Amino acid sequence: MRKRSAERPVKINWRKYAILAASFLTITTLWGLASLSLGESIFGALLPSPTTVLIAVFNILEGRGVIIGGSAMYHVSLTLLRLGFGLALGMIIGTVLGLAASRGRLERLFDWPIIIGMSLPTLIIVLMFIAWFHAEDIAAVFAVAAATTPYVTVNIRDGAKSIDRGIIEMGHIYGANRKLMTWDIFIPNLTPYLFSAARYAFSLSWKVVTLAEAFGFSGGIGFAVYYNFWMFNQDLMLAWIVIFFM
């Protein structure tokens, strides 16, 4: 018997990491130069240096630079919970509406609501739900769901409409049941559109939930950024933004 050839070693894409490192160094250098050129005001540096912000990040994570109301993990977890429930709700509603809108008779019925939902400013959506539900977690959840639902609906609708009708008719001819049609035709064709919708909805959810926390809540990353903005703590404000991206 012939011996199996040795497995090839996994090649590390050093070029990719080098580009990432170069991008990081470029941004950090430009940030540092901008901090030096802008100077200071009566409240401190107009743009704190990367070193100052990094120290502030470690202070927050260690509990020394945290605002009143809990640890850094407490504020991060609040934001993640609100985002998670709102995103899940928006994905579920958007998927159902998208499948319904893909039917010829119902497509026109959903056109105007979708256009209005996509063109409505995020700030208006947030303020409406805070006015209706006050500073409750449900307000942020519903605001995220309302902002993401139109985009999910459009993606799922387009995905459902792109399925080849010939394949569906062939499945009916060969007697494929609904379960087989769902798992072998509809879901594989809708999966790329579903992931695309989820990716965009996820990025939009961060903006909505942090904006809601800044305007009407007493906890979360958005509240922490907004609080330090009004306290003129530029280093802590930027530190919370860095934590947001982490």
mmCIF file of C-alpha atoms in Angstrom:
data_model
loop_
_atom_site.group_PDB
_atom_site.id
_atom_site.type_symbol
_atom_site.label_atom_id
_atom_site.label_comp_id
_atom_site.label_asym_id
_atom_site.label_seq_id
_atom_site.Cartn_x
_atom_site.Cartn_y
_atom_site.Cartn_z
ATOM 1 C CA MET A 1 0.000 0.000 0.000
ATOM 2 C CA ARG A 2 1.149 3.493 -0.764
ATOM 3 C CA LYS A 3 1.793 5.709 2.164
ATOM 4 C CA ARG A 4 -0.466 8.654 2.542
ATOM 5 C CA SER A 5 1.261 11.841 1.674
ATOM 6 C CA ALA A 6 2.016 14.094 4.593
ATOM 7 C CA GLU A 7 -0.446 16.864 5.140
ATOM 8 C CA ARG A 8 0.679 20.185 3.879
ATOM 9 C CA PRO A 9 1.416 22.710 6.617
ATOM 10 C CA VAL A 10 -1.060 25.507 6.947
ATOM 11 C CA LYS A 11 0.328 28.651 5.408
ATOM 12 C CA ILE A 12 -0.112 31.816 7.395
ATOM 13 C CA ASN A 13 -1.065 34.816 5.318
ATOM 14 C CA TRP A 14 1.576 37.146 6.700
ATOM 15 C CA ARG A 15 0.783 39.762 4.077
ATOM 16 C CA LYS A 16 -2.738 40.143 5.418
ATOM 17 C CA TYR A 17 -1.476 40.667 8.969
ATOM 18 C CA ALA A 18 1.194 43.060 7.731
ATOM 19 C CA ILE A 19 -1.435 45.193 5.995
ATOM 20 C CA LEU A 20 -3.564 45.215 9.146
ATOM 21 C CA ALA A 21 -0.573 46.209 11.261
ATOM 22 C CA ALA A 22 0.387 48.942 8.803
ATOM 23 C CA SER A 23 -3.177 50.295 8.813
ATOM 24 C CA PHE A 24 -3.241 50.312 12.614
ATOM 25 C CA LEU A 25 0.120 52.071 12.834
ATOM 26 C CA THR A 26 -0.925 54.642 10.227
ATOM 27 C CA ILE A 27 -4.165 55.469 12.051
ATOM 28 C CA THR A 28 -2.372 55.645 15.417
ATOM 29 C CA THR A 29 0.358 57.900 14.020
ATOM 30 C CA LEU A 30 -2.135 60.271 12.397
ATOM 31 C CA TRP A 31 -4.140 60.301 15.622
ATOM 32 C CA GLY A 32 -1.034 61.176 17.632
ATOM 33 C CA LEU A 33 -0.026 63.951 15.237
ATOM 34 C CA ALA A 34 -3.552 65.387 15.289
ATOM 35 C CA SER A 35 -3.490 65.342 19.097
ATOM 36 C CA LEU A 36 -0.225 67.298 19.159
ATOM 37 C CA SER A 37 -1.354 69.831 16.549
ATOM 38 C CA LEU A 38 -4.746 70.596 18.119
ATOM 39 C CA GLY A 39 -3.269 71.478 21.493
ATOM 40 C CA GLU A 40 -5.288 71.912 24.673
ATOM 41 C CA SER A 41 -8.240 73.853 26.032
ATOM 42 C CA ILE A 42 -9.294 74.738 29.567
ATOM 43 C CA PHE A 43 -10.783 71.247 29.851
ATOM 44 C CA GLY A 44 -7.618 69.456 28.734
ATOM 45 C CA ALA A 45 -6.480 68.089 25.389
ATOM 46 C CA LEU A 46 -8.918 68.690 22.538
ATOM 47 C CA LEU A 47 -7.978 65.282 21.183
ATOM 48 C CA PRO A 48 -6.365 62.990 23.756
ATOM 49 C CA SER A 49 -3.393 60.997 22.517
ATOM 50 C CA PRO A 50 -3.649 57.258 21.818
ATOM 51 C CA THR A 51 -1.587 56.548 24.947
ATOM 52 C CA THR A 52 -3.939 58.575 27.142
ATOM 53 C CA VAL A 53 -6.983 56.826 25.706
ATOM 54 C CA LEU A 54 -5.366 53.394 26.111
ATOM 55 C CA ILE A 55 -4.677 54.135 29.780
ATOM 56 C CA ALA A 56 -8.301 55.240 30.179
ATOM 57 C CA VAL A 57 -9.489 51.955 28.603
ATOM 58 C CA PHE A 58 -7.474 49.935 31.127
ATOM 59 C CA ASN A 59 -8.794 52.107 33.965
ATOM 60 C CA ILE A 60 -12.381 51.467 32.844
ATOM 61 C CA LEU A 61 -11.815 47.728 32.505
ATOM 62 C CA GLU A 62 -10.242 47.642 35.964
ATOM 63 C CA GLY A 63 -13.100 49.646 37.480
ATOM 64 C CA ARG A 64 -11.205 52.875 38.148
ATOM 65 C CA GLY A 65 -12.769 55.006 35.437
ATOM 66 C CA VAL A 66 -16.313 53.729 35.462
ATOM 67 C CA ILE A 67 -19.259 56.057 35.797
ATOM 68 C CA ILE A 68 -21.846 55.638 38.543
ATOM 69 C CA GLY A 69 -24.115 52.662 37.950
ATOM 70 C CA GLY A 70 -21.955 49.561 37.593
ATOM 71 C CA SER A 71 -18.819 48.064 36.130
ATOM 72 C CA ALA A 72 -17.682 48.159 32.530
ATOM 73 C CA MET A 73 -19.048 44.648 32.008
ATOM 74 C CA TYR A 74 -22.418 45.803 33.338
ATOM 75 C CA HIS A 75 -22.717 48.591 30.748
ATOM 76 C CA VAL A 76 -21.433 46.398 27.916
ATOM 77 C CA SER A 77 -23.827 43.580 28.817
ATOM 78 C CA LEU A 78 -26.788 45.994 28.906
ATOM 79 C CA THR A 79 -25.990 47.172 25.386
ATOM 80 C CA LEU A 80 -25.494 43.623 24.101
ATOM 81 C CA LEU A 81 -28.780 42.400 25.594
ATOM 82 C CA ARG A 82 -30.776 45.277 24.117
ATOM 83 C CA LEU A 83 -29.059 44.823 20.771
ATOM 84 C CA GLY A 84 -29.496 41.047 20.757
ATOM 85 C CA PHE A 85 -33.213 41.022 21.508
ATOM 86 C CA GLY A 86 -33.915 43.898 19.115
ATOM 87 C CA LEU A 87 -31.894 42.344 16.290
ATOM 88 C CA ALA A 88 -33.558 38.956 16.759
ATOM 89 C CA LEU A 89 -37.002 40.552 16.710
ATOM 90 C CA GLY A 90 -36.172 42.582 13.601
ATOM 91 C CA MET A 91 -34.809 39.519 11.792
ATOM 92 C CA ILE A 92 -37.892 37.440 12.592
ATOM 93 C CA ILE A 93 -40.396 40.132 11.590
ATOM 94 C CA GLY A 94 -38.390 41.099 8.495
ATOM 95 C CA THR A 95 -38.113 37.484 7.336
ATOM 96 C CA VAL A 96 -41.859 36.908 7.682
ATOM 97 C CA LEU A 97 -42.714 40.166 5.921
ATOM 98 C CA GLY A 98 -40.118 39.527 3.206
ATOM 99 C CA LEU A 99 -41.580 36.124 2.386
ATOM 100 C CA ALA A 100 -45.063 37.629 2.310
ATOM 101 C CA ALA A 101 -43.920 40.545 0.137
ATOM 102 C CA SER A 102 -42.386 38.154 -2.410
ATOM 103 C CA ARG A 103 -45.856 37.081 -3.465
ATOM 104 C CA GLY A 104 -47.076 39.058 -6.464
ATOM 105 C CA ARG A 105 -50.364 40.224 -4.971
ATOM 106 C CA LEU A 106 -48.842 41.431 -1.697
ATOM 107 C CA GLU A 107 -45.718 43.070 -3.102
ATOM 108 C CA ARG A 108 -47.400 46.406 -3.836
ATOM 109 C CA LEU A 109 -49.004 46.383 -0.398
ATOM 110 C CA PHE A 110 -45.559 46.392 1.256
ATOM 111 C CA ASP A 111 -43.832 48.857 -1.082
ATOM 112 C CA TRP A 112 -44.757 52.115 0.630
ATOM 113 C CA PRO A 113 -44.310 50.911 4.240
ATOM 114 C CA ILE A 114 -40.857 49.597 3.324
ATOM 115 C CA ILE A 115 -39.836 52.849 1.621
ATOM 116 C CA ILE A 116 -41.055 54.903 4.573
ATOM 117 C CA GLY A 117 -39.293 52.623 7.057
ATOM 118 C CA MET A 118 -35.995 52.776 5.182
ATOM 119 C CA SER A 119 -36.083 56.555 4.755
ATOM 120 C CA LEU A 120 -37.143 57.377 8.322
ATOM 121 C CA PRO A 121 -34.148 58.842 10.230
ATOM 122 C CA THR A 122 -32.788 56.692 13.037
ATOM 123 C CA LEU A 123 -33.053 59.599 15.464
ATOM 124 C CA ILE A 124 -36.806 59.887 14.823
ATOM 125 C CA ILE A 125 -37.303 56.162 15.408
ATOM 126 C CA VAL A 126 -35.392 56.291 18.690
ATOM 127 C CA LEU A 127 -37.215 59.370 19.981
ATOM 128 C CA MET A 128 -40.615 57.905 19.106
ATOM 129 C CA PHE A 129 -40.052 54.708 21.057
ATOM 130 C CA ILE A 130 -38.540 56.532 24.020
ATOM 131 C CA ALA A 131 -41.602 58.797 24.064
ATOM 132 C CA TRP A 132 -43.941 55.786 23.941
ATOM 133 C CA PHE A 133 -42.133 53.446 26.355
ATOM 134 C CA HIS A 134 -39.972 55.949 28.297
ATOM 135 C CA ALA A 135 -36.485 54.882 29.461
ATOM 136 C CA GLU A 136 -37.299 51.185 29.479
ATOM 137 C CA ASP A 137 -35.285 48.411 27.864
ATOM 138 C CA ILE A 138 -38.266 47.568 25.677
ATOM 139 C CA ALA A 139 -37.932 50.995 24.011
ATOM 140 C CA ALA A 140 -34.404 50.220 22.795
ATOM 141 C CA VAL A 141 -35.417 46.706 21.716
ATOM 142 C CA PHE A 142 -38.374 47.955 19.680
ATOM 143 C CA ALA A 143 -36.329 50.817 18.211
ATOM 144 C CA VAL A 144 -33.684 48.365 16.960
ATOM 145 C CA ALA A 145 -36.373 46.057 15.569
ATOM 146 C CA ALA A 146 -38.197 48.916 13.827
ATOM 147 C CA ALA A 147 -34.998 50.251 12.245
ATOM 148 C CA THR A 148 -33.752 46.880 10.976
ATOM 149 C CA THR A 149 -37.034 45.290 9.828
ATOM 150 C CA PRO A 150 -37.353 47.199 6.486
ATOM 151 C CA TYR A 151 -33.832 46.244 5.361
ATOM 152 C CA VAL A 152 -34.319 42.600 6.307
ATOM 153 C CA THR A 153 -37.671 42.591 4.513
ATOM 154 C CA VAL A 154 -36.145 43.896 1.280
ATOM 155 C CA ASN A 155 -33.311 41.339 1.318
ATOM 156 C CA ILE A 156 -35.572 38.379 2.011
ATOM 157 C CA ARG A 157 -38.111 39.561 -0.570
ATOM 158 C CA ASP A 158 -35.440 39.831 -3.258
ATOM 159 C CA GLY A 159 -34.032 36.435 -2.287
ATOM 160 C CA ALA A 160 -37.425 34.741 -2.468
ATOM 161 C CA LYS A 161 -38.158 36.346 -5.838
ATOM 162 C CA SER A 162 -34.798 35.220 -7.247
ATOM 163 C CA ILE A 163 -35.563 31.514 -6.776
ATOM 164 C CA ASP A 164 -35.933 29.828 -10.144
ATOM 165 C CA ARG A 165 -39.606 28.993 -10.633
ATOM 166 C CA GLY A 166 -38.629 26.145 -12.919
ATOM 167 C CA ILE A 167 -36.968 24.340 -10.011
ATOM 168 C CA ILE A 168 -40.086 24.812 -7.891
ATOM 169 C CA GLU A 169 -42.304 23.443 -10.661
ATOM 170 C CA MET A 170 -39.947 20.497 -11.148
ATOM 171 C CA GLY A 171 -40.206 19.726 -7.448
ATOM 172 C CA HIS A 172 -44.001 19.722 -7.669
ATOM 173 C CA ILE A 173 -43.904 17.467 -10.742
ATOM 174 C CA TYR A 174 -41.765 14.880 -8.939
ATOM 175 C CA GLY A 175 -44.024 15.012 -5.895
ATOM 176 C CA ALA A 176 -41.663 16.757 -3.469
ATOM 177 C CA ASN A 177 -43.467 17.579 -0.242
ATOM 178 C CA ARG A 178 -43.354 20.940 1.510
ATOM 179 C CA LYS A 179 -40.617 19.872 3.945
ATOM 180 C CA LEU A 180 -38.330 18.735 1.125
ATOM 181 C CA MET A 181 -39.004 21.898 -0.892
ATOM 182 C CA THR A 182 -38.240 24.058 2.140
ATOM 183 C CA TRP A 183 -34.952 22.415 3.119
ATOM 184 C CA ASP A 184 -33.588 21.637 -0.362
ATOM 185 C CA ILE A 185 -34.765 24.646 -2.376
ATOM 186 C CA PHE A 186 -35.950 27.621 -0.357
ATOM 187 C CA ILE A 187 -33.477 27.676 2.539
ATOM 188 C CA PRO A 188 -30.290 27.151 0.414
ATOM 189 C CA ASN A 189 -31.372 29.936 -1.937
ATOM 190 C CA LEU A 190 -32.374 32.312 0.859
ATOM 191 C CA THR A 191 -29.297 31.747 3.034
ATOM 192 C CA PRO A 192 -26.986 34.268 1.248
ATOM 193 C CA TYR A 193 -29.699 36.929 1.406
ATOM 194 C CA LEU A 194 -30.365 36.124 5.055
ATOM 195 C CA PHE A 195 -26.689 36.511 5.973
ATOM 196 C CA SER A 196 -26.463 39.749 4.003
ATOM 197 C CA ALA A 197 -29.516 41.103 5.818
ATOM 198 C CA ALA A 198 -28.148 40.005 9.191
ATOM 199 C CA ARG A 199 -24.783 41.662 8.561
ATOM 200 C CA TYR A 200 -26.304 45.018 7.649
ATOM 201 C CA ALA A 201 -28.939 44.805 10.401
ATOM 202 C CA PHE A 202 -26.223 44.056 12.965
ATOM 203 C CA SER A 203 -24.209 47.151 12.021
ATOM 204 C CA LEU A 204 -27.339 49.292 12.067
ATOM 205 C CA SER A 205 -28.399 47.869 15.440
ATOM 206 C CA TRP A 206 -25.249 49.180 17.118
ATOM 207 C CA LYS A 207 -26.017 52.709 15.964
ATOM 208 C CA VAL A 208 -29.641 52.544 17.078
ATOM 209 C CA VAL A 209 -29.050 51.032 20.505
ATOM 210 C CA THR A 210 -26.199 53.401 21.430
ATOM 211 C CA LEU A 211 -28.247 56.386 20.267
ATOM 212 C CA ALA A 212 -31.206 55.234 22.369
ATOM 213 C CA GLU A 213 -28.963 54.787 25.415
ATOM 214 C CA ALA A 214 -27.509 58.261 24.964
ATOM 215 C CA PHE A 215 -30.929 59.922 24.909
ATOM 216 C CA GLY A 216 -33.001 58.060 27.434
ATOM 217 C CA PHE A 217 -31.127 55.507 29.535
ATOM 218 C CA SER A 218 -28.910 55.401 32.605
ATOM 219 C CA GLY A 219 -26.751 52.487 31.528
ATOM 220 C CA GLY A 220 -25.026 51.067 28.483
ATOM 221 C CA ILE A 221 -22.167 52.074 26.211
ATOM 222 C CA GLY A 222 -24.185 54.882 24.592
ATOM 223 C CA PHE A 223 -24.985 56.372 27.988
ATOM 224 C CA ALA A 224 -21.318 56.138 29.045
ATOM 225 C CA VAL A 225 -20.149 57.991 25.924
ATOM 226 C CA TYR A 226 -22.843 60.651 26.289
ATOM 227 C CA TYR A 227 -22.172 61.111 30.023
ATOM 228 C CA ASN A 228 -18.445 61.651 29.549
ATOM 229 C CA PHE A 229 -19.157 64.002 26.639
ATOM 230 C CA TRP A 230 -21.121 66.311 28.925
ATOM 231 C CA MET A 231 -18.510 65.966 31.682
ATOM 232 C CA PHE A 232 -15.819 67.029 29.171
ATOM 233 C CA ASN A 233 -13.912 63.798 29.843
ATOM 234 C CA GLN A 234 -12.571 63.455 26.320
ATOM 235 C CA ASP A 235 -10.215 60.606 27.213
ATOM 236 C CA LEU A 236 -12.979 58.553 28.859
ATOM 237 C CA MET A 237 -15.392 59.308 26.035
ATOM 238 C CA LEU A 238 -12.905 58.039 23.441
ATOM 239 C CA ALA A 239 -12.049 55.089 25.695
ATOM 240 C CA TRP A 240 -15.679 53.974 25.728
ATOM 241 C CA ILE A 241 -15.771 54.306 21.927
ATOM 242 C CA VAL A 242 -12.698 52.047 21.748
ATOM 243 C CA ILE A 243 -14.442 49.548 24.055
ATOM 244 C CA PHE A 244 -17.463 49.774 21.751
ATOM 245 C CA PHE A 245 -15.319 48.614 18.812
ATOM 246 C CA MET A 246 -13.638 45.914 20.872
#
